[in-house]
Coordinates of C-alpha atoms and ligand atoms in Angstrom, one line a residue:
M1 CA 8.1 -3.7 -0.6
Q2 CA 5.5 -1.0 -2.1
I3 CA 4.8 -1.5 -5.8
Q4 CA 3.4 1.8 -7.3
F5 CA 0.5 1.6 -9.8
P6 CA 0.5 3.2 -13.1
S7 CA -0.7 6.5 -12.9
S8 CA -3.5 7.0 -14.9
F9 CA -4.7 2.9 -13.3
L10 CA -8.1 2.4 -13.1
W11 CA -10.0 1.3 -9.7
G12 CA -13.5 0.3 -9.7
A13 CA -16.4 -1.7 -8.9
A14 CA -18.7 -3.4 -10.8
I15 CA -22.1 -4.1 -11.3
S16 CA -25.0 -5.8 -13.7
S17 CA -28.1 -3.9 -14.5
Y18 CA -30.3 -7.3 -13.6
Q19 CA -28.9 -7.8 -10.7
C20 CA -28.7 -4.5 -8.8
E21 CA -31.7 -2.5 -10.8
G22 CA -34.8 -4.3 -9.4
R23 CA -38.1 -4.4 -11.1
N24 CA -36.1 -5.9 -14.9
F25 CA -39.3 -7.3 -15.5
N26 CA -39.3 -7.7 -19.2
T27 CA -36.6 -10.2 -18.9
D28 CA -35.6 -13.6 -19.2
W29 CA -34.3 -14.1 -15.6
H30 CA -37.5 -12.6 -14.5
R31 CA -39.7 -15.5 -16.3
W32 CA -37.0 -18.5 -15.6
E33 CA -37.3 -17.1 -11.8
K34 CA -40.4 -17.6 -11.6
A35 CA -41.4 -21.1 -13.5
K36 CA -38.3 -22.3 -11.1
G37 CA -39.5 -21.4 -7.7
L38 CA -36.0 -19.2 -7.3
D39 CA -35.4 -16.4 -5.4
R40 CA -36.4 -13.4 -7.0
A41 CA -34.7 -10.7 -8.0
G42 CA -37.3 -8.6 -7.0
W43 CA -36.3 -5.2 -6.0
A44 CA -32.6 -6.1 -6.2
C45 CA -30.7 -3.1 -4.7
D46 CA -33.5 -1.0 -5.6
H47 CA -30.2 0.4 -7.7
Y48 CA -32.3 1.9 -10.7
R49 CA -34.0 4.6 -8.6
L50 CA -30.7 5.0 -5.5
F51 CA -27.8 4.8 -8.4
E52 CA -26.9 8.4 -7.5
K53 CA -26.8 7.7 -4.2
D54 CA -24.6 4.0 -4.7
F55 CA -21.9 6.2 -6.8
Y56 CA -21.6 8.9 -3.9
L57 CA -20.3 5.7 -2.8
A58 CA -18.5 4.6 -4.8
K59 CA -16.4 7.8 -5.1
S60 CA -16.6 8.1 -1.2
L61 CA -13.9 4.8 -1.3
N62 CA -11.8 6.5 -4.2
L63 CA -12.8 5.5 -6.9
N64 CA -12.5 6.2 -10.5
S65 CA -13.8 4.3 -12.2
F66 CA -16.8 2.2 -12.2
R67 CA -18.1 -1.4 -14.9
L68 CA -22.6 -1.6 -14.7
S69 CA -24.6 -3.0 -17.7
I70 CA -28.0 -2.0 -19.7
E71 CA -30.6 -4.0 -19.2
W72 CA -31.4 -4.4 -23.2
A73 CA -35.6 -5.5 -21.7
R74 CA -36.0 -1.5 -20.5
V75 CA -34.2 0.1 -23.8
C76 CA -36.3 -2.2 -26.0
P77 CA -39.4 -3.0 -23.8
V78 CA -41.1 -4.9 -26.6
F79 CA -40.6 -6.0 -29.8
V80 CA -38.9 -3.2 -31.7
E81 CA -39.9 0.0 -29.8
F82 CA -37.1 1.5 -27.4
S83 CA -38.0 3.6 -24.4
Q84 CA -37.6 6.8 -24.1
E85 CA -37.5 6.6 -21.0
A86 CA -34.7 4.5 -20.5
L87 CA -32.5 5.1 -22.7
D88 CA -32.9 9.2 -20.6
H89 CA -31.8 7.2 -17.7
Y90 CA -28.7 5.3 -18.4
S91 CA -27.7 9.2 -20.0
E92 CA -28.3 10.5 -16.9
V93 CA -26.8 7.3 -15.0
I94 CA -23.2 8.1 -17.5
D95 CA -23.5 11.7 -16.8
V96 CA -23.7 11.6 -13.0
L97 CA -20.9 9.1 -13.3
H98 CA -19.0 11.8 -14.8
Q99 CA -20.0 14.5 -11.8
K100 CA -18.7 12.2 -9.5
G101 CA -15.2 11.8 -11.7
L102 CA -16.4 7.5 -12.4
K103 CA -15.0 7.1 -15.8
P104 CA -17.4 4.6 -17.1
V105 CA -16.7 1.2 -18.3
V106 CA -19.8 0.0 -19.9
T107 CA -21.7 -3.5 -21.2
L108 CA -24.0 -3.9 -23.5
H109 CA -24.9 -7.5 -22.3
H110 CA -24.6 -9.1 -19.1
F111 CA -26.4 -12.3 -19.1
T112 CA -30.2 -11.3 -19.6
N113 CA -32.6 -10.6 -23.0
P114 CA -35.8 -9.2 -23.3
T115 CA -38.0 -11.4 -23.6
W116 CA -39.5 -10.9 -26.9
F117 CA -36.0 -12.2 -27.9
I118 CA -36.1 -15.5 -26.4
D119 CA -39.5 -16.2 -27.7
R120 CA -38.4 -15.3 -31.2
G121 CA -35.8 -18.1 -30.9
G122 CA -32.8 -15.8 -28.9
W123 CA -29.3 -17.1 -29.7
L124 CA -30.7 -20.1 -31.1
N125 CA -31.5 -18.2 -34.2
S126 CA -29.0 -16.4 -36.2
K127 CA -31.5 -14.0 -38.0
N128 CA -32.2 -12.9 -34.0
I129 CA -28.2 -11.4 -34.1
D130 CA -29.6 -7.9 -35.9
Y131 CA -32.1 -6.8 -33.4
F132 CA -29.1 -6.9 -30.5
I133 CA -27.2 -4.7 -32.7
A134 CA -29.7 -2.2 -33.4
Y135 CA -29.9 -2.2 -29.6
L136 CA -26.5 -1.9 -29.5
K137 CA -26.3 0.9 -32.3
R138 CA -29.0 3.2 -30.4
V139 CA -27.0 2.8 -27.1
V140 CA -23.5 3.6 -28.2
E141 CA -25.1 6.3 -30.9
L142 CA -26.4 7.5 -27.7
L143 CA -23.8 7.4 -24.8
K144 CA -20.9 7.5 -27.6
E145 CA -19.0 11.4 -26.2
K146 CA -19.4 9.6 -22.5
V147 CA -18.0 6.5 -22.9
E148 CA -14.6 5.0 -23.9
Y149 CA -15.1 2.0 -22.4
W150 CA -17.5 -0.6 -24.3
I151 CA -17.7 -4.9 -23.4
I152 CA -20.3 -6.1 -25.4
F153 CA -20.8 -9.1 -24.3
N154 CA -20.3 -10.2 -20.4
E155 CA -18.8 -13.8 -20.1
P156 CA -20.3 -15.4 -23.6
L157 CA -19.2 -19.0 -22.7
V158 CA -20.2 -18.7 -18.7
Y159 CA -23.7 -17.7 -20.0
I160 CA -23.5 -21.0 -22.6
Y161 CA -22.5 -22.9 -19.9
N162 CA -25.2 -22.7 -17.8
G163 CA -28.3 -21.3 -19.8
F164 CA -27.1 -23.9 -23.0
I165 CA -25.3 -27.2 -21.8
R166 CA -25.9 -27.8 -17.5
G167 CA -29.7 -25.7 -18.7
I168 CA -29.3 -24.6 -15.2
W169 CA -30.0 -20.5 -16.7
P170 CA -32.4 -19.4 -18.7
P171 CA -33.4 -20.9 -21.5
G172 CA -32.8 -24.5 -19.7
V173 CA -31.4 -26.4 -22.7
K174 CA -29.1 -28.9 -22.5
S175 CA -27.7 -29.3 -25.8
V176 CA -24.1 -29.7 -27.0
K177 CA -24.8 -28.6 -30.2
E178 CA -27.6 -25.8 -29.8
A179 CA -24.8 -24.4 -27.8
K180 CA -22.5 -24.0 -30.5
K181 CA -24.6 -22.4 -32.3
V182 CA -25.1 -19.9 -29.9
L183 CA -21.7 -20.0 -29.8
D184 CA -21.6 -18.6 -33.3
N185 CA -24.4 -16.6 -32.8
I186 CA -22.7 -14.4 -30.7
V187 CA -19.3 -14.0 -31.8
Q188 CA -21.0 -13.0 -35.1
A189 CA -22.9 -10.3 -33.3
Y190 CA -19.9 -9.7 -31.6
L191 CA -17.4 -8.9 -34.7
I192 CA -20.5 -7.1 -35.9
G193 CA -20.9 -4.7 -32.7
Y194 CA -17.0 -4.4 -32.8
K195 CA -17.5 -2.7 -36.3
E196 CA -20.5 -0.8 -35.4
I197 CA -19.0 1.0 -32.7
K198 CA -15.4 1.8 -34.7
R199 CA -17.8 3.1 -36.9
I200 CA -20.1 5.5 -34.6
Y201 CA -16.5 6.3 -33.4
E202 CA -15.0 7.5 -36.9
T203 CA -17.0 10.5 -37.3
I204 CA -15.8 11.7 -33.2
S205 CA -12.8 12.7 -32.1
I206 CA -13.6 10.6 -28.4
P207 CA -11.2 7.7 -28.3
V208 CA -12.8 3.7 -27.8
Q209 CA -11.8 0.7 -26.1
I210 CA -13.8 -2.8 -27.6
S211 CA -14.0 -5.9 -25.6
L212 CA -15.9 -8.6 -24.1
A213 CA -15.4 -9.6 -20.3
K214 CA -13.6 -13.3 -20.1
H215 CA -13.9 -15.6 -16.8
M216 CA -10.9 -17.2 -16.5
R217 CA -9.8 -20.2 -14.5
V218 CA -7.2 -22.2 -12.7
F219 CA -7.5 -25.4 -14.8
S220 CA -6.2 -28.5 -12.6
G221 CA -7.3 -32.2 -13.3
C222 CA -9.3 -33.6 -10.2
P223 CA -6.8 -35.5 -7.8
D224 CA -8.6 -38.8 -7.2
S225 CA -8.5 -42.3 -9.3
N226 CA -8.9 -41.2 -12.4
F227 CA -6.5 -38.0 -12.6
A228 CA -5.5 -38.9 -15.8
L229 CA -8.8 -38.6 -17.8
N230 CA -9.4 -35.9 -15.7
S231 CA -6.5 -33.5 -16.7
L232 CA -7.6 -33.8 -20.1
S233 CA -11.0 -32.4 -19.3
A234 CA -9.1 -29.1 -17.2
F235 CA -7.0 -29.2 -20.2
L236 CA -9.6 -29.3 -22.8
R237 CA -11.8 -26.3 -20.6
N238 CA -8.2 -24.4 -20.2
K239 CA -7.2 -24.7 -24.1
Y240 CA -11.1 -24.3 -24.8
F241 CA -13.2 -22.3 -22.1
N242 CA -10.8 -19.9 -21.3
F243 CA -8.7 -19.1 -24.6
W244 CA -10.1 -19.7 -27.5
I245 CA -12.5 -16.8 -28.0
V246 CA -10.3 -15.0 -27.0
E247 CA -7.4 -16.3 -30.1
Y248 CA -9.8 -16.6 -32.3
L249 CA -11.1 -12.0 -31.5
N250 CA -7.7 -11.5 -31.7
K251 CA -6.4 -12.9 -34.6
K252 CA -9.9 -11.5 -36.4
R253 CA -7.6 -7.2 -34.9
S254 CA -11.6 -7.1 -33.2
L255 CA -10.0 -6.6 -29.1
D256 CA -8.5 -4.0 -28.4
F257 CA -8.1 -4.4 -24.6
L258 CA -8.6 -8.1 -22.4
A259 CA -11.5 -7.5 -20.0
L260 CA -10.6 -10.9 -17.2
N261 CA -12.6 -11.2 -15.3
Y262 CA -10.9 -13.8 -12.2
Y263 CA -12.3 -15.4 -9.0
C264 CA -10.7 -19.3 -8.1
K265 CA -9.7 -22.4 -9.1
E266 CA -11.1 -24.8 -10.3
Y267 CA -10.4 -28.9 -10.3
T268 CA -12.4 -30.5 -13.2
R269 CA -13.2 -34.4 -13.1
F270 CA -13.7 -36.5 -16.8
K271 CA -17.2 -36.5 -17.7
G272 CA -17.1 -36.7 -21.9
L273 CA -15.1 -34.5 -23.6
I274 CA -16.7 -31.0 -21.7
G275 CA -15.6 -32.6 -18.0
A276 CA -17.6 -31.0 -14.8
E277 CA -16.6 -29.5 -11.7
C278 CA -15.1 -31.4 -9.6
R279 CA -16.6 -30.1 -5.9
H280 CA -15.2 -33.0 -3.0
A281 CA -11.9 -34.1 -3.5
K282 CA -9.5 -33.0 -0.7
H283 CA -8.1 -30.0 -2.3
R284 CA -5.3 -27.8 -0.5
E285 CA -7.5 -23.9 -1.3
R286 CA -9.2 -22.4 0.8
K287 CA -12.8 -22.5 0.2
N288 CA -15.1 -19.3 -0.1
D289 CA -18.4 -19.4 1.1
L290 CA -19.8 -21.0 -2.4
G291 CA -17.5 -23.7 -2.4
W292 CA -14.5 -22.1 -4.6
D293 CA -10.8 -22.6 -4.1
I294 CA -9.2 -19.3 -4.0
H295 CA -6.5 -19.4 -5.5
P296 CA -4.7 -15.6 -5.7
K297 CA -1.3 -17.0 -7.6
G298 CA -3.5 -18.3 -10.2
F299 CA -4.3 -14.9 -11.2
Y300 CA -0.8 -14.0 -11.5
N301 CA 0.0 -17.2 -13.5
I302 CA -3.0 -16.3 -16.1
L303 CA -2.2 -12.2 -15.9
L304 CA 1.2 -13.9 -17.0
K305 CA -0.1 -16.1 -20.0
L306 CA -2.0 -13.2 -21.1
K307 CA 1.1 -11.3 -21.8
K308 CA 1.9 -12.8 -24.8
F309 CA -1.6 -10.9 -26.7
N310 CA 0.3 -8.3 -26.2
L311 CA -2.6 -6.2 -25.0
P312 CA -3.4 -4.0 -22.2
I313 CA -5.2 -6.0 -20.1
I314 CA -8.2 -4.4 -17.5
I315 CA -9.5 -6.7 -14.5
T316 CA -13.0 -6.5 -15.3
E317 CA -14.0 -8.4 -12.3
N318 CA -12.8 -9.9 -9.4
G319 CA -14.1 -10.6 -5.9
T320 CA -15.8 -13.3 -3.2
A321 CA -18.8 -13.8 -1.6
E322 CA -17.6 -14.8 2.8
T323 CA -19.2 -14.1 6.0
K324 CA -16.1 -12.6 7.9
D325 CA -14.8 -9.5 7.0
S326 CA -11.5 -10.7 7.5
L327 CA -11.4 -13.2 4.4
Y328 CA -12.3 -10.5 2.0
E329 CA -9.9 -8.3 3.5
D330 CA -7.1 -11.3 2.5
Y331 CA -8.3 -11.9 -0.7
L332 CA -8.5 -8.6 -1.5
R333 CA -4.6 -7.9 -0.6
Q334 CA -3.5 -11.4 -2.3
H335 CA -5.3 -10.7 -5.3
L336 CA -3.7 -7.2 -5.4
K337 CA -0.5 -8.7 -4.5
H338 CA -0.5 -10.9 -7.5
L339 CA -1.5 -8.2 -10.2
A340 CA 1.5 -5.8 -8.7
K341 CA 4.0 -8.3 -9.5
A342 CA 1.9 -9.3 -12.6
I343 CA 2.6 -5.4 -13.3
L344 CA 6.5 -5.9 -12.2
K345 CA 6.6 -8.7 -14.6
G346 CA 6.2 -6.1 -17.7
V347 CA 2.0 -7.3 -18.3
D348 CA 0.6 -4.1 -19.4
I349 CA -2.4 -4.5 -16.6
K350 CA -4.6 -0.9 -16.8
G351 CA -7.1 -1.0 -14.6
Y352 CA -8.7 -3.3 -11.5
F353 CA -13.0 -3.6 -10.4
W354 CA -14.0 -5.3 -7.6
W355 CA -17.0 -8.1 -7.7
S356 CA -19.0 -6.0 -6.5
L357 CA -19.7 -2.6 -5.4
L358 CA -22.9 -3.7 -3.8
D359 CA -24.0 -7.5 -2.4
N360 CA -27.3 -8.3 -5.1
F361 CA -28.6 -11.1 -6.8
E362 CA -26.7 -13.9 -7.6
W363 CA -28.3 -15.4 -10.5
D364 CA -29.5 -19.2 -9.8
K365 CA -28.3 -18.7 -6.0
G366 CA -30.3 -15.3 -5.1
F367 CA -29.0 -13.1 -2.2
K368 CA -27.4 -15.7 0.1
Y369 CA -24.0 -14.8 -1.6
R370 CA -22.5 -11.6 -0.6
F371 CA -19.3 -9.9 -2.9
G372 CA -20.5 -6.1 -2.2
L373 CA -18.0 -3.9 -0.8
I374 CA -21.1 -2.4 0.9
E375 CA -24.0 -4.4 2.6
V376 CA -27.3 -3.7 1.4
A377 CA -30.3 -4.5 4.0
Y378 CA -33.0 -5.4 1.1
D379 CA -36.0 -4.3 3.9
S380 CA -34.8 -0.7 4.4
M381 CA -32.1 -0.7 0.9
V382 CA -30.0 0.7 3.2
R383 CA -26.4 0.8 2.8
R384 CA -23.0 0.0 5.1
I385 CA -19.7 0.0 4.1
K386 CA -18.2 -3.0 4.9
P387 CA -14.7 -3.1 6.9
F388 CA -12.9 -4.2 3.9
A389 CA -13.9 -2.0 2.0
Y390 CA -11.6 0.8 3.9
V391 CA -8.5 -1.4 3.2
Y392 CA -9.4 -1.1 -1.0
A393 CA -10.7 2.4 -0.5
Q394 CA -6.6 3.2 0.4
V395 CA -4.7 1.1 -1.4
C396 CA -7.0 3.2 -4.2
K397 CA -5.9 7.1 -2.5
E398 CA -2.8 5.8 -2.6
N399 CA -1.9 3.8 -5.9
K400 CA 0.3 1.7 -3.7
I401 CA 0.7 -1.8 -2.3
E402 CA 2.4 -3.1 0.3
V403 CA 3.7 -7.1 -1.0
Ligands
BGC501 C1 -20.2 -12.5 -13.4 C2 -21.7 -12.2 -12.3 C3 -21.9 -12.6 -10.6 C4 -20.2 -13.2 -10.0 C5 -20.3 -14.3 -9.0 C6 -19.5 -13.2 -13.2 O1 -19.1 -14.4 -13.4 O2 -20.1 -11.8 -14.0 O3 -22.5 -11.7 -12.6 O4 -22.6 -12.5 -9.9 O5 -19.4 -13.7 -11.3 O6 -20.6 -15.3 -9.8

């Protein structure tokens, strides 16, 4: 059977500034890599200089939209100063996207912060929200005529979990109490940012859609001797990690659409109330290069659960890291099939973005894991389109899929 996607469907790929641009030296991540002796992002994919070429490649794959993030530490490299060079750069980037027929979806915060912000207490201090809002206003004012879709934060709960509970990302805090403070401040910043963007667009006749990108997983209790308690942790993770923030912001009427990042299933084991990921059990699912449990049916299940919010949905990230091309292709086909089935069930899905356009810097894991439609040879910066990307290109062109 063939399933046709809606005519205005957004077919895209996503990237983030720190993972691709290169030389983002004023960020907390740059400092963290040095302090912890991790792989350095360094030049990354040199996308800051090669963006035009990358957008050309994206267009050659029949994409009609593109998700990227703005690097706050470039726009504000030092305390309360804006860089005109960086603002001009991002303005040009968005112009080039339009010239290539790629609709921009712009993220304002994708895990990284300026070092001066962190030195003043970062997200732990509610007084610092104003700095983020000043940056947001400046960027939105600059790009308002050219951007319809804004993502204020990418995966705030992943950021908080890794940076303030597990302590494996900057600032390396391990405290539930501090994590709660950061959550309150980020939610606050989102709500203020949402109102500011709406206010800025009131003066022009361009529509605006605002959201945050929410990472969701299918949680299931780890099937070991502690299954009952593991299942309780899985239940709590589903309730709080997956749904709490979406429910809260939706009640406040501050989400114009749902932006879903979906990758895999997670088996959870009981470890205090928060629980922890359990990687060692004998699970049925195929594992990708990172050991993630691949579960396309879960994508469908989550999409159906999101129906109750009665909001349009955009898949702002979906993807995998593999070593064999056939495994990327299988992942892509399976997930698109379940996406199409969800559409048939009446879920209002407006777009799909593969993570990522390019093989890039995978945070604490460095450059080893490859999510890209396009391979990057980091020594020469030469790009090569991977075979499975042509399968994606065909779907984007035909706007339909065989299921
Ligand atoms: C993040 C990306 C990351 C990807 C793969 C998402 O959670 O937004 O920055 O590279 O997952 O791990």
